[in-house]
GROMACS .gro file of C-alpha atoms in nm:
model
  303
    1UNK     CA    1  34.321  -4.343   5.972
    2UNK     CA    2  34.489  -4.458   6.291
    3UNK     CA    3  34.642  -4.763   6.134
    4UNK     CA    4  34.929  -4.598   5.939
    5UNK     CA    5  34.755  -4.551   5.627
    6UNK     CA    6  34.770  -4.334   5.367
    7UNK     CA    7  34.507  -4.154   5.152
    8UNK     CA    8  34.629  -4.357   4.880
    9UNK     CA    9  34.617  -4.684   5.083
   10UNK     CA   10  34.291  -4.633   5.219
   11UNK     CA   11  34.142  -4.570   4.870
   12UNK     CA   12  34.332  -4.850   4.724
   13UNK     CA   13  34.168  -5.051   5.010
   14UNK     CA   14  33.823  -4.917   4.941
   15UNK     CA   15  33.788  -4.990   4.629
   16UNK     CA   16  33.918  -5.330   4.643
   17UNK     CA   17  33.654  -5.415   4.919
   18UNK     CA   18  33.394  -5.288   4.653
   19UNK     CA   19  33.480  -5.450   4.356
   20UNK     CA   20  33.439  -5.804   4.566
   21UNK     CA   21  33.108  -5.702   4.627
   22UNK     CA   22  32.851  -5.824   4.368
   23UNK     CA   23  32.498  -5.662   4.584
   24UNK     CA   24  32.700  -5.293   4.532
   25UNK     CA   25  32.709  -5.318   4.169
   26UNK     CA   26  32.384  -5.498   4.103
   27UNK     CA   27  32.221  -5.155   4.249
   28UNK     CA   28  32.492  -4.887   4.177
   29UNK     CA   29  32.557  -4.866   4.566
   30UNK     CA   30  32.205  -4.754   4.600
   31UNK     CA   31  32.100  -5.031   4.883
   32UNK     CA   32  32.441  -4.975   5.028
   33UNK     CA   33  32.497  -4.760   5.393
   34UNK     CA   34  32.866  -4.681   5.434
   35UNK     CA   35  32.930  -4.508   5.816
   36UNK     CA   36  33.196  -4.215   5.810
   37UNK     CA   37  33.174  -4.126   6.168
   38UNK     CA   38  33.475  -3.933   6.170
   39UNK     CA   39  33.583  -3.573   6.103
   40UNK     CA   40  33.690  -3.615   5.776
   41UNK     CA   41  33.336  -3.769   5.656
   42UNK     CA   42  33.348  -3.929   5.323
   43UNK     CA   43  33.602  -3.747   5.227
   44UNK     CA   44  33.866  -4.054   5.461
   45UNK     CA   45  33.738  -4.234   5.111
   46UNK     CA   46  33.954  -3.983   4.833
   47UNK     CA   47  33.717  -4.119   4.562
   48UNK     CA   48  33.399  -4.157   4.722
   49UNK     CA   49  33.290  -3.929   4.422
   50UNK     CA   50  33.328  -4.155   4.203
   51UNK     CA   51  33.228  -4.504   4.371
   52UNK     CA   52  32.974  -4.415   4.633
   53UNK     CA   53  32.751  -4.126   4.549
   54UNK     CA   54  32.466  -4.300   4.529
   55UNK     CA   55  32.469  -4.490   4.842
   56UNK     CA   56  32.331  -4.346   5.207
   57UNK     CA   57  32.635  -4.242   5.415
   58UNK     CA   58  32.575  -4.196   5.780
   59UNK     CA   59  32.803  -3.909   5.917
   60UNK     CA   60  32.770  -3.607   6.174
   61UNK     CA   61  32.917  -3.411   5.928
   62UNK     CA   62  32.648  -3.197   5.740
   63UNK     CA   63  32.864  -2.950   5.487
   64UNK     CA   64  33.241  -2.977   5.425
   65UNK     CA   65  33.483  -3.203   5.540
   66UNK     CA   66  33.798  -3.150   5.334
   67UNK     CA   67  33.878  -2.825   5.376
   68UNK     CA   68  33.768  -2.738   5.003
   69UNK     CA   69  33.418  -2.605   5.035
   70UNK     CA   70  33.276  -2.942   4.939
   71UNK     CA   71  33.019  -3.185   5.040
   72UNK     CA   72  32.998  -3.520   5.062
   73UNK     CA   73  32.637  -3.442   5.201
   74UNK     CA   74  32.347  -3.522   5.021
   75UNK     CA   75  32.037  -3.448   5.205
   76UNK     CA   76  31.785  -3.629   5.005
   77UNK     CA   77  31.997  -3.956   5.020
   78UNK     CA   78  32.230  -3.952   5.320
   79UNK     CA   79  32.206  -3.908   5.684
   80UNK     CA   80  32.337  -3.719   5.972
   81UNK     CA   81  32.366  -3.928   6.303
   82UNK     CA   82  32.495  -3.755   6.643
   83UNK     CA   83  32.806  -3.761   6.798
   84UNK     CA   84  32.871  -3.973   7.051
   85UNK     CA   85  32.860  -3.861   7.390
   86UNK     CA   86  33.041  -4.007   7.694
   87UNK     CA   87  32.885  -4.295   7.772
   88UNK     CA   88  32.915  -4.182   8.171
   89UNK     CA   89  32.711  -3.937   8.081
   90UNK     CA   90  32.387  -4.072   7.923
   91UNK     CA   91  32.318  -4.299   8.166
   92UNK     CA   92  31.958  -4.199   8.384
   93UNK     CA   93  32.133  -4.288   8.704
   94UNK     CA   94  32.444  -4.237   8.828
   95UNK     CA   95  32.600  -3.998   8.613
   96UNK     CA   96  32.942  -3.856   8.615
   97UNK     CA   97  32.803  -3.509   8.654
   98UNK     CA   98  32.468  -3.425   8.758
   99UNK     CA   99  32.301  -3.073   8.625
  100UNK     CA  100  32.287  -2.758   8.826
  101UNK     CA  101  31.956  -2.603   8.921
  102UNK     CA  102  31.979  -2.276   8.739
  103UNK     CA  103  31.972  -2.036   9.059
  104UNK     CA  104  32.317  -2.203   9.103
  105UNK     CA  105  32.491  -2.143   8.771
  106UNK     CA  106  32.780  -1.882   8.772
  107UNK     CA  107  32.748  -1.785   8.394
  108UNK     CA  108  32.437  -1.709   8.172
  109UNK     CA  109  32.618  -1.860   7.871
  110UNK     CA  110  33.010  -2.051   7.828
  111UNK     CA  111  33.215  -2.177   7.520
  112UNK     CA  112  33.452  -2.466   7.601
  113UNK     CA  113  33.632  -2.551   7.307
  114UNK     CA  114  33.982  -2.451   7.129
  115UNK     CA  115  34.022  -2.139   6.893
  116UNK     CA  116  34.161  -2.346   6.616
  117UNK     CA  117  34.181  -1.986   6.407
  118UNK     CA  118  33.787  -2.009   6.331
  119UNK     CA  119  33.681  -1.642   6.308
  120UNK     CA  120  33.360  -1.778   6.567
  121UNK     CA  121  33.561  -1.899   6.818
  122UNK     CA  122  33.827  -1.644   6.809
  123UNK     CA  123  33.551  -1.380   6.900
  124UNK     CA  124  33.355  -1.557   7.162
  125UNK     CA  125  33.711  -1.627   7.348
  126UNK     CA  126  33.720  -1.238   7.304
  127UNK     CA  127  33.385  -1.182   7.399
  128UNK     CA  128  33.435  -1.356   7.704
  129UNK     CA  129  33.767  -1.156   7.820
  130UNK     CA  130  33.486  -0.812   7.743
  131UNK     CA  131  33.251  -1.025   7.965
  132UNK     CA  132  33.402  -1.235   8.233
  133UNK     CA  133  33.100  -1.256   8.503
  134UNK     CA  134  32.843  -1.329   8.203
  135UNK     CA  135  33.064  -1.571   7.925
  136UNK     CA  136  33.322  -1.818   8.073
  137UNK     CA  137  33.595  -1.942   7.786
  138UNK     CA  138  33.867  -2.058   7.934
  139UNK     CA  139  34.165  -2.159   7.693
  140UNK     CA  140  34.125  -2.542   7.679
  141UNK     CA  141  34.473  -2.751   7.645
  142UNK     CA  142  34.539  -3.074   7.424
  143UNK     CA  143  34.756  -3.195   7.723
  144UNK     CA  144  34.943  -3.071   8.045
  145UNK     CA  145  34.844  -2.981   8.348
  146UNK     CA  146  34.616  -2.755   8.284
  147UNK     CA  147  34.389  -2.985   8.046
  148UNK     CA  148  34.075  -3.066   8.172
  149UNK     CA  149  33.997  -3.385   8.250
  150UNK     CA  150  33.632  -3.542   8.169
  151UNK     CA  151  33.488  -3.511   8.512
  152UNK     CA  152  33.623  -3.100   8.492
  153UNK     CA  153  33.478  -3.052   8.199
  154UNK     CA  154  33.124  -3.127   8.225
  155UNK     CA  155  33.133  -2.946   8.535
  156UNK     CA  156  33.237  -2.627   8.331
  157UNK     CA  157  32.955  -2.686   8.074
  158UNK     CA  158  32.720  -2.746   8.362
  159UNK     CA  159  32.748  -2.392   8.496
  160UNK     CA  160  32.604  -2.189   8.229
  161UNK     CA  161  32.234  -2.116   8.101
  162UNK     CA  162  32.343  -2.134   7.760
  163UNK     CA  163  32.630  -2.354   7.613
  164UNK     CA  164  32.732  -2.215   7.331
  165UNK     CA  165  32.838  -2.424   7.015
  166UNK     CA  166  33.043  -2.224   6.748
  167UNK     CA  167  33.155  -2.375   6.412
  168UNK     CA  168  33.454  -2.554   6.423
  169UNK     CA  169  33.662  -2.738   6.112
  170UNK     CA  170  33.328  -2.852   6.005
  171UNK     CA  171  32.962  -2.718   6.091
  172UNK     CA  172  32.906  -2.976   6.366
  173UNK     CA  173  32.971  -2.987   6.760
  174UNK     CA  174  32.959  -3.265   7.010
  175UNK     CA  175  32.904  -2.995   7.240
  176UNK     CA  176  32.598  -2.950   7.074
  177UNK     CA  177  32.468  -3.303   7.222
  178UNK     CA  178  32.662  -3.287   7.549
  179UNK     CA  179  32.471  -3.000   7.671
  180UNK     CA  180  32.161  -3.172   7.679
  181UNK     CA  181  32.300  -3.432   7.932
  182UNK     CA  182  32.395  -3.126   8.193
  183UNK     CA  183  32.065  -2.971   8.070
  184UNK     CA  184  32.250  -2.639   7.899
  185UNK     CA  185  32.064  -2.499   7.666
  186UNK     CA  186  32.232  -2.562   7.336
  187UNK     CA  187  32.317  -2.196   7.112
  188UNK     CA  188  32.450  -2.286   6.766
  189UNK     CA  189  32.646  -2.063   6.607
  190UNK     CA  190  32.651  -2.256   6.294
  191UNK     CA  191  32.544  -2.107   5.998
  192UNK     CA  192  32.547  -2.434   5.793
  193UNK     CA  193  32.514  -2.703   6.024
  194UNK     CA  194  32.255  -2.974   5.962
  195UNK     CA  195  32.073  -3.176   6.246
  196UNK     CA  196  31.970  -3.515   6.301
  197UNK     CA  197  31.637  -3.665   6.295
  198UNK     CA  198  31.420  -3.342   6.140
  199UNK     CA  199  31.179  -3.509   6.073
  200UNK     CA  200  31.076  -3.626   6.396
  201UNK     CA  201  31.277  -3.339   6.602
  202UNK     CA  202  31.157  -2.933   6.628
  203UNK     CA  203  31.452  -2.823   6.711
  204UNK     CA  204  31.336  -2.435   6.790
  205UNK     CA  205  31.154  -2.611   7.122
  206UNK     CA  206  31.511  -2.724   7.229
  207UNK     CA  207  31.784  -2.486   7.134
  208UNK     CA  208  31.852  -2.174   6.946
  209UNK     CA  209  32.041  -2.125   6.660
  210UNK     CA  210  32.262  -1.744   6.630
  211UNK     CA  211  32.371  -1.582   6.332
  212UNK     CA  212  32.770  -1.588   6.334
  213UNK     CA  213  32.763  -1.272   6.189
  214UNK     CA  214  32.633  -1.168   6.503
  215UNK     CA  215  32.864  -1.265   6.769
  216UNK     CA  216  32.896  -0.986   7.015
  217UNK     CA  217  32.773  -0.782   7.338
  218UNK     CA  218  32.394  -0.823   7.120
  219UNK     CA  219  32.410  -1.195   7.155
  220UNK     CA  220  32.456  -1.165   7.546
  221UNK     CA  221  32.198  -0.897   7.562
  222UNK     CA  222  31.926  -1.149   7.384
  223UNK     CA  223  32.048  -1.449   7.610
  224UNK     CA  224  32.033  -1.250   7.929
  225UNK     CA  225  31.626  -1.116   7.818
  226UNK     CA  226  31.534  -1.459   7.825
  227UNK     CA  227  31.316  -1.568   8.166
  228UNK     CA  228  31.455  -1.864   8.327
  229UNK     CA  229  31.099  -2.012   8.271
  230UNK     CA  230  31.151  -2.042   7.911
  231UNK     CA  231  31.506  -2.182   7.957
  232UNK     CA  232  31.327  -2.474   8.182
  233UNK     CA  233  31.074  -2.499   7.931
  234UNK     CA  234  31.345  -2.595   7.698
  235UNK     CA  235  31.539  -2.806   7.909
  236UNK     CA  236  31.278  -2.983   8.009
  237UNK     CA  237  31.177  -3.068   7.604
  238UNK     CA  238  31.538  -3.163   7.587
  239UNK     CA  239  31.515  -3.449   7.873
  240UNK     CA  240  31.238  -3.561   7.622
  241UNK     CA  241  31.434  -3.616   7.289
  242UNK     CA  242  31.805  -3.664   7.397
  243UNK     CA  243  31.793  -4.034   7.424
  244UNK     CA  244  31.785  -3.986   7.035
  245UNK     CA  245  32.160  -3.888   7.092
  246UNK     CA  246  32.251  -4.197   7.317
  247UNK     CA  247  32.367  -4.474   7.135
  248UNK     CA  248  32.214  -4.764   7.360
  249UNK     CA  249  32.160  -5.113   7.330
  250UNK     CA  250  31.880  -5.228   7.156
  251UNK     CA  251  31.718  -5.301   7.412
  252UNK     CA  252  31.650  -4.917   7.480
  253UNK     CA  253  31.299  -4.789   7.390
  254UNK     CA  254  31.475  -4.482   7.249
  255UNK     CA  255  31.796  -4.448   7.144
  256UNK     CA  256  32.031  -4.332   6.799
  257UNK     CA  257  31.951  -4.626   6.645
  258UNK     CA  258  31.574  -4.625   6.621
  259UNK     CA  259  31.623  -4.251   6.500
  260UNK     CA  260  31.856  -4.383   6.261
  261UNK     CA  261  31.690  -4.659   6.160
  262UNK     CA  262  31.341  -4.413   6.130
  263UNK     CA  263  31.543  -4.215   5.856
  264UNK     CA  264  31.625  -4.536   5.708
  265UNK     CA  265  31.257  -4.631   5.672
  266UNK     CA  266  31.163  -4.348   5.468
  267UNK     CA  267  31.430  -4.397   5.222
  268UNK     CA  268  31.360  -4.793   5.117
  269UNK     CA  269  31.295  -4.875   4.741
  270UNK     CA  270  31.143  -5.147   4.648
  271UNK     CA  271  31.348  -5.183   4.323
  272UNK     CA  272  31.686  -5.084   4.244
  273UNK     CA  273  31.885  -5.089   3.929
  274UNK     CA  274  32.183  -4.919   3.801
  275UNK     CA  275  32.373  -4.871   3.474
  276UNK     CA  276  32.513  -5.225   3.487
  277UNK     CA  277  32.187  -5.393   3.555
  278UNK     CA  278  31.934  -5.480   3.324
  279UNK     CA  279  31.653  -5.740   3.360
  280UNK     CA  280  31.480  -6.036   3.134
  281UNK     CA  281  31.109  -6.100   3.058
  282UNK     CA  282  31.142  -6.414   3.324
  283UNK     CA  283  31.245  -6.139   3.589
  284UNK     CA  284  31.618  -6.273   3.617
  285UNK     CA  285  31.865  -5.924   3.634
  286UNK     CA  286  32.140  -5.988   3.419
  287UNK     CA  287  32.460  -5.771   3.371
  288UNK     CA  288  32.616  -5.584   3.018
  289UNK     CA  289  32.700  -5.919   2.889
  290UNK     CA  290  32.339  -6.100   2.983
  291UNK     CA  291  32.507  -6.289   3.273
  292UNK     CA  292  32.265  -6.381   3.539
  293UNK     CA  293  32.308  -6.189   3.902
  294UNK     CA  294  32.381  -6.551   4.049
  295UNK     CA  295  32.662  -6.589   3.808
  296UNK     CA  296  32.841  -6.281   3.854
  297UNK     CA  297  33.229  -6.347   3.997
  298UNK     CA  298  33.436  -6.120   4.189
  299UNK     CA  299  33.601  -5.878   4.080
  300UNK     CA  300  33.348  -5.676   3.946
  301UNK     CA  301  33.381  -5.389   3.757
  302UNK     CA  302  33.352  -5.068   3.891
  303UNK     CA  303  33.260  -4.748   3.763
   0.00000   0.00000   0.00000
């Protein structure tokens, strides 16, 4: 994306990397993990479609990426990983900004992020000029002197009860895992946003999730009924699980990875064929033309 590519280049360069790959089309892609850690998913690949829908994608992005209501999601196949946090952050010592106790947070509930014209956004930034003392929202910059810098900004998020994560281009937020590590609770606001490691993770003992049909004074009202017991309750469940958002080294006890590598688990086969692979009474797979797997020569043909 960053190297002066294309979209055409990139899926020239795609599928050219494919066709020299002989495992890929002995299983359809099936066996095959492609990571599309991005913000365009998949999609960075124009005809994934075409070449890898039946492989497991790793991504953070749970609905659309492309701006055209579709999904290179599949829930039953692929898998949503976190974003990656500052690494100054998720470290158990020495942090670059400790949490507040809650007696000492200005704001029950804040929203750091740009408008980008989302509908969410653009009423929580209004919400917050209805409700200064209770929502803080400042206008965030790109660059200039008024950006905030990394340091600033965590100590923003970590002055709230509640950090709120809105919907942005896509259904995700890495504000959603960066309020764990200044022990925020997290409020999605979200209506499609999907959530790593569910089968492992009860996310209602961590966070809440908010209608964004229902962004207004009601929203504030429910925050600000909640006793601050509950809200350490939930924190306090948080410090449990959010080394599953950490992406450590493996020699961590708990980190992404072994949540990753958990979903993984659960989704190994212990055959695979595809279309283009057929096998022999001796248990040889051979291709269309009865050529033995060992045999096959790059470039295959792709779908």
């Amino acid at each position: 994306m960053l190297g002066g590519l294309n979209d055409k280049e990139i899926n020239y360069t795609y599928v050219k990397v494919l066709s020299q790959m002989p495992y890929f089309r002995r299983s359809g892609g099936r066996d095959h993990i492609f990571v599309f850690p991005s913000g365009a998913g998949a999609h960075l690949f124009r005809s994934w479609a075409t070449y890898i829908n039946r492989s497991i994608i790793l991504t953070p992005e749970g609905d659309r990426t492309d701006k055209k209501d579709t999904s290179s999601f599949n829930t039953w196949k692929d898998i949503i990983i976190p974003g990656n946090v500052d690494d100054r952050m998720t470290k158990t010592k020495d942090t670059l900004v400790r949490p507040l106790p809650l007696s000492k947070r200005r704001y029950l509930a804040n929203y750091l992020g740009r408008a980008q014209g989302k509908v969410g956004r653009l009423q929580l930034i209004e919400l917050a000029k209805q409700f200064p003392d209770k929502l803080e929202s400042p206008e965030l910059k790109f660059s200039g002197p008024d950006k905030l810098g990394r340091i600033e900004y965590f100590e923003h998020l970590r002055n709230a009860k509640f950090c709120l994560a809105p919907r942005g281009e896509s259904s995700w937020s890495l504000r959603y895992y960066e309020s764990y590590f200044v022990e925020c609770v997290p409020v999605l606001i979200s209506d499609q946003v999907e959530l790593p490691f569910q089968n492992v993770i009860d996310y209602t003992q961590i966070s809440i999730k908010w209608p964004s049909t229902q962004i207004g004074p009601q929203m504030l009202e429910y925050l600000e009924s909640i006793p601050d017991e509950d809200i350490e309750r939930m924190i306090n469940r948080g410090r449990h699980v959010r080394c599953l958002w950490v992406y450590a080294p493996e020699s961590e006890p708990c980190s992404a990875l072994h949540g990753i590598l958990w979903e993984l688990q659960r989704k190994v086969r212990h055959f695979h064929q595809s279309t283009e692979t057929f096998w022999l009474h001796n248990g040889s797979i051979v291709n269309r033309n009865l050529v033995e797997f060992s045999h096959w020569k790059p470039p295959m043909v792709l779908p």
